[in-house]
Amino acid sequence: MLNLRMIAVAALVASVSLGGMLAKAAEPNTAAKELVSYRLEKWKTTHSEGEKADKLVGTLKKLRCEVKVGSHGGHMDVNYRCPKWQQMALKSHEEAHQWEAWLKKLGFETQHAH
């Protein structure tokens, strides 16, 4: 079970490395065509290690989520939630679907508008 979680987190973190998209995605702008809204009302916890944990924490913070990190047993526990709806604007339908899928894998509710 723990290995499966670590693999899932690694895949999620790898998908976050989709370029500088996040910096542009956090706030709606005039060039953006696609909107993805997201929230996560209750705290979720995932296990991660090293640089992957740092990237995940950084991404969640850029998405304006609350994040708490603790470490034990050779890994980090990343606790996160985003109780209020947030929104990111993206330039393409494909990017919007990638982000929406990534958010859903982390347990977020999402809404995608064109």
PDB file of C-alpha atoms in Angstrom:
ATOM      1  CA  MET A   1       0.000   0.000   0.000  1.00  0.00           C
ATOM      2  CA  LEU A   2       2.797   2.440   0.910  1.00  0.00           C
ATOM      3  CA  ASN A   3       4.716   1.630  -2.299  1.00  0.00           C
ATOM      4  CA  LEU A   4       1.575   2.204  -4.344  1.00  0.00           C
ATOM      5  CA  ARG A   5       1.117   5.615  -2.714  1.00  0.00           C
ATOM      6  CA  MET A   6       4.750   6.519  -3.347  1.00  0.00           C
ATOM      7  CA  ILE A   7       4.415   5.532  -7.016  1.00  0.00           C
ATOM      8  CA  ALA A   8       1.199   7.546  -7.338  1.00  0.00           C
ATOM      9  CA  VAL A   9       2.825  10.601  -5.753  1.00  0.00           C
ATOM     10  CA  ALA A  10       5.881  10.238  -7.994  1.00  0.00           C
ATOM     11  CA  ALA A  11       3.634  10.149 -11.054  1.00  0.00           C
ATOM     12  CA  LEU A  12       1.728  13.185  -9.828  1.00  0.00           C
ATOM     13  CA  VAL A  13       4.875  15.158  -9.099  1.00  0.00           C
ATOM     14  CA  ALA A  14       6.271  14.238 -12.501  1.00  0.00           C
ATOM     15  CA  SER A  15       3.110  15.539 -14.130  1.00  0.00           C
ATOM     16  CA  VAL A  16       3.533  18.822 -12.254  1.00  0.00           C
ATOM     17  CA  SER A  17       6.813  19.310 -14.050  1.00  0.00           C
ATOM     18  CA  LEU A  18       4.895  20.288 -17.155  1.00  0.00           C
ATOM     19  CA  GLY A  19       6.963  23.437 -17.518  1.00  0.00           C
ATOM     20  CA  GLY A  20       6.260  26.872 -16.129  1.00  0.00           C
ATOM     21  CA  MET A  21       2.554  26.354 -16.602  1.00  0.00           C
ATOM     22  CA  LEU A  22       1.758  26.719 -12.897  1.00  0.00           C
ATOM     23  CA  ALA A  23       3.119  30.231 -12.547  1.00  0.00           C
ATOM     24  CA  LYS A  24       0.844  31.319 -15.379  1.00  0.00           C
ATOM     25  CA  ALA A  25      -2.053  29.161 -14.237  1.00  0.00           C
ATOM     26  CA  ALA A  26      -2.510  30.407 -10.687  1.00  0.00           C
ATOM     27  CA  GLU A  27      -4.275  33.655 -11.598  1.00  0.00           C
ATOM     28  CA  PRO A  28      -6.803  34.133 -14.397  1.00  0.00           C
ATOM     29  CA  ASN A  29      -5.532  36.302 -17.250  1.00  0.00           C
ATOM     30  CA  THR A  30      -6.800  37.638 -20.550  1.00  0.00           C
ATOM     31  CA  ALA A  31      -4.835  35.138 -22.690  1.00  0.00           C
ATOM     32  CA  ALA A  32      -6.335  32.154 -20.869  1.00  0.00           C
ATOM     33  CA  LYS A  33      -9.199  30.310 -22.489  1.00  0.00           C
ATOM     34  CA  GLU A  34      -9.809  27.517 -20.004  1.00  0.00           C
ATOM     35  CA  LEU A  35     -10.704  27.742 -16.312  1.00  0.00           C
ATOM     36  CA  VAL A  36     -10.281  24.973 -13.755  1.00  0.00           C
ATOM     37  CA  SER A  37     -11.816  25.484 -10.325  1.00  0.00           C
ATOM     38  CA  TYR A  38     -10.800  23.247  -7.444  1.00  0.00           C
ATOM     39  CA  ARG A  39     -11.221  22.677  -3.733  1.00  0.00           C
ATOM     40  CA  LEU A  40     -10.480  20.063  -1.097  1.00  0.00           C
ATOM     41  CA  GLU A  41     -12.491  20.660   2.058  1.00  0.00           C
ATOM     42  CA  LYS A  42     -10.997  17.993   4.325  1.00  0.00           C
ATOM     43  CA  TRP A  43      -7.325  17.390   5.033  1.00  0.00           C
ATOM     44  CA  LYS A  44      -5.607  14.725   2.917  1.00  0.00           C
ATOM     45  CA  THR A  45      -2.234  13.140   3.610  1.00  0.00           C
ATOM     46  CA  THR A  46       0.246  11.631   1.208  1.00  0.00           C
ATOM     47  CA  HIS A  47       3.725  10.229   1.736  1.00  0.00           C
ATOM     48  CA  SER A  48       6.667  11.460  -0.286  1.00  0.00           C
ATOM     49  CA  GLU A  49      10.437  11.731  -0.154  1.00  0.00           C
ATOM     50  CA  GLY A  50      13.117  14.332  -0.875  1.00  0.00           C
ATOM     51  CA  GLU A  51      12.869  16.515  -3.943  1.00  0.00           C
ATOM     52  CA  LYS A  52       9.524  15.001  -4.935  1.00  0.00           C
ATOM     53  CA  ALA A  53       8.041  16.083  -1.605  1.00  0.00           C
ATOM     54  CA  ASP A  54       9.494  19.575  -2.020  1.00  0.00           C
ATOM     55  CA  LYS A  55       7.977  19.911  -5.505  1.00  0.00           C
ATOM     56  CA  LEU A  56       4.600  18.692  -4.308  1.00  0.00           C
ATOM     57  CA  VAL A  57       4.602  21.102  -1.359  1.00  0.00           C
ATOM     58  CA  GLY A  58       5.661  23.978  -3.608  1.00  0.00           C
ATOM     59  CA  THR A  59       2.961  23.220  -6.147  1.00  0.00           C
ATOM     60  CA  LEU A  60       0.240  22.938  -3.504  1.00  0.00           C
ATOM     61  CA  LYS A  61       1.291  26.261  -1.994  1.00  0.00           C
ATOM     62  CA  LYS A  62       1.247  27.951  -5.411  1.00  0.00           C
ATOM     63  CA  LEU A  63      -2.268  26.630  -5.796  1.00  0.00           C
ATOM     64  CA  ARG A  64      -3.112  28.488  -2.571  1.00  0.00           C
ATOM     65  CA  CYS A  65      -3.642  25.329  -0.490  1.00  0.00           C
ATOM     66  CA  GLU A  66      -2.898  24.954   3.200  1.00  0.00           C
ATOM     67  CA  VAL A  67       0.076  22.603   3.609  1.00  0.00           C
ATOM     68  CA  LYS A  68       1.621  20.960   6.669  1.00  0.00           C
ATOM     69  CA  VAL A  69       4.710  18.769   6.416  1.00  0.00           C
ATOM     70  CA  GLY A  70       6.039  16.264   8.926  1.00  0.00           C
ATOM     71  CA  SER A  71       8.700  13.610   8.598  1.00  0.00           C
ATOM     72  CA  HIS A  72       9.164  10.197  10.160  1.00  0.00           C
ATOM     73  CA  GLY A  73      10.292   6.731   9.174  1.00  0.00           C
ATOM     74  CA  GLY A  74      12.394   7.958   6.250  1.00  0.00           C
ATOM     75  CA  HIS A  75       9.616   9.790   4.456  1.00  0.00           C
ATOM     76  CA  MET A  76       7.600  12.986   4.656  1.00  0.00           C
ATOM     77  CA  ASP A  77       3.896  13.267   5.362  1.00  0.00           C
ATOM     78  CA  VAL A  78       2.397  16.036   3.269  1.00  0.00           C
ATOM     79  CA  ASN A  79      -0.965  17.164   4.667  1.00  0.00           C
ATOM     80  CA  TYR A  80      -2.984  19.541   2.523  1.00  0.00           C
ATOM     81  CA  ARG A  81      -6.399  21.065   2.027  1.00  0.00           C
ATOM     82  CA  CYS A  82      -8.006  23.892   0.107  1.00  0.00           C
ATOM     83  CA  PRO A  83     -11.417  24.489   1.696  1.00  0.00           C
ATOM     84  CA  LYS A  84     -12.443  27.449  -0.499  1.00  0.00           C
ATOM     85  CA  TRP A  85     -12.879  27.214  -4.245  1.00  0.00           C
ATOM     86  CA  GLN A  86      -9.808  28.414  -6.107  1.00  0.00           C
ATOM     87  CA  GLN A  87      -9.391  28.884  -9.822  1.00  0.00           C
ATOM     88  CA  MET A  88      -6.605  28.650 -12.353  1.00  0.00           C
ATOM     89  CA  ALA A  89      -6.686  29.889 -15.912  1.00  0.00           C
ATOM     90  CA  LEU A  90      -4.948  27.913 -18.633  1.00  0.00           C
ATOM     91  CA  LYS A  91      -4.235  28.565 -22.283  1.00  0.00           C
ATOM     92  CA  SER A  92      -5.397  25.264 -23.723  1.00  0.00           C
ATOM     93  CA  HIS A  93      -8.029  22.617 -23.264  1.00  0.00           C
ATOM     94  CA  GLU A  94      -5.295  19.975 -23.014  1.00  0.00           C
ATOM     95  CA  GLU A  95      -3.513  21.790 -20.149  1.00  0.00           C
ATOM     96  CA  ALA A  96      -6.822  22.224 -18.340  1.00  0.00           C
ATOM     97  CA  HIS A  97      -7.536  18.493 -18.566  1.00  0.00           C
ATOM     98  CA  GLN A  98      -4.008  17.624 -17.363  1.00  0.00           C
ATOM     99  CA  TRP A  99      -4.391  19.839 -14.310  1.00  0.00           C
ATOM    100  CA  GLU A 100      -7.900  18.633 -13.650  1.00  0.00           C
ATOM    101  CA  ALA A 101      -6.730  14.997 -13.734  1.00  0.00           C
ATOM    102  CA  TRP A 102      -3.781  15.769 -11.434  1.00  0.00           C
ATOM    103  CA  LEU A 103      -6.015  17.564  -8.939  1.00  0.00           C
ATOM    104  CA  LYS A 104      -8.538  14.721  -8.942  1.00  0.00           C
ATOM    105  CA  LYS A 105      -5.763  12.190  -8.254  1.00  0.00           C
ATOM    106  CA  LEU A 106      -4.903  14.218  -5.157  1.00  0.00           C
ATOM    107  CA  GLY A 107      -8.546  14.124  -4.022  1.00  0.00           C
ATOM    108  CA  PHE A 108      -9.716  17.580  -5.111  1.00  0.00           C
ATOM    109  CA  GLU A 109     -13.162  18.398  -6.441  1.00  0.00           C
ATOM    110  CA  THR A 110     -12.817  20.119  -9.797  1.00  0.00           C
ATOM    111  CA  GLN A 111     -14.901  22.068 -12.272  1.00  0.00           C
ATOM    112  CA  HIS A 112     -13.724  22.867 -15.782  1.00  0.00           C
ATOM    113  CA  ALA A 113     -15.189  25.751 -17.776  1.00  0.00           C
ATOM    114  CA  HIS A 114     -14.376  26.964 -21.283  1.00  0.00           C
TER     115      HIS A 114
END
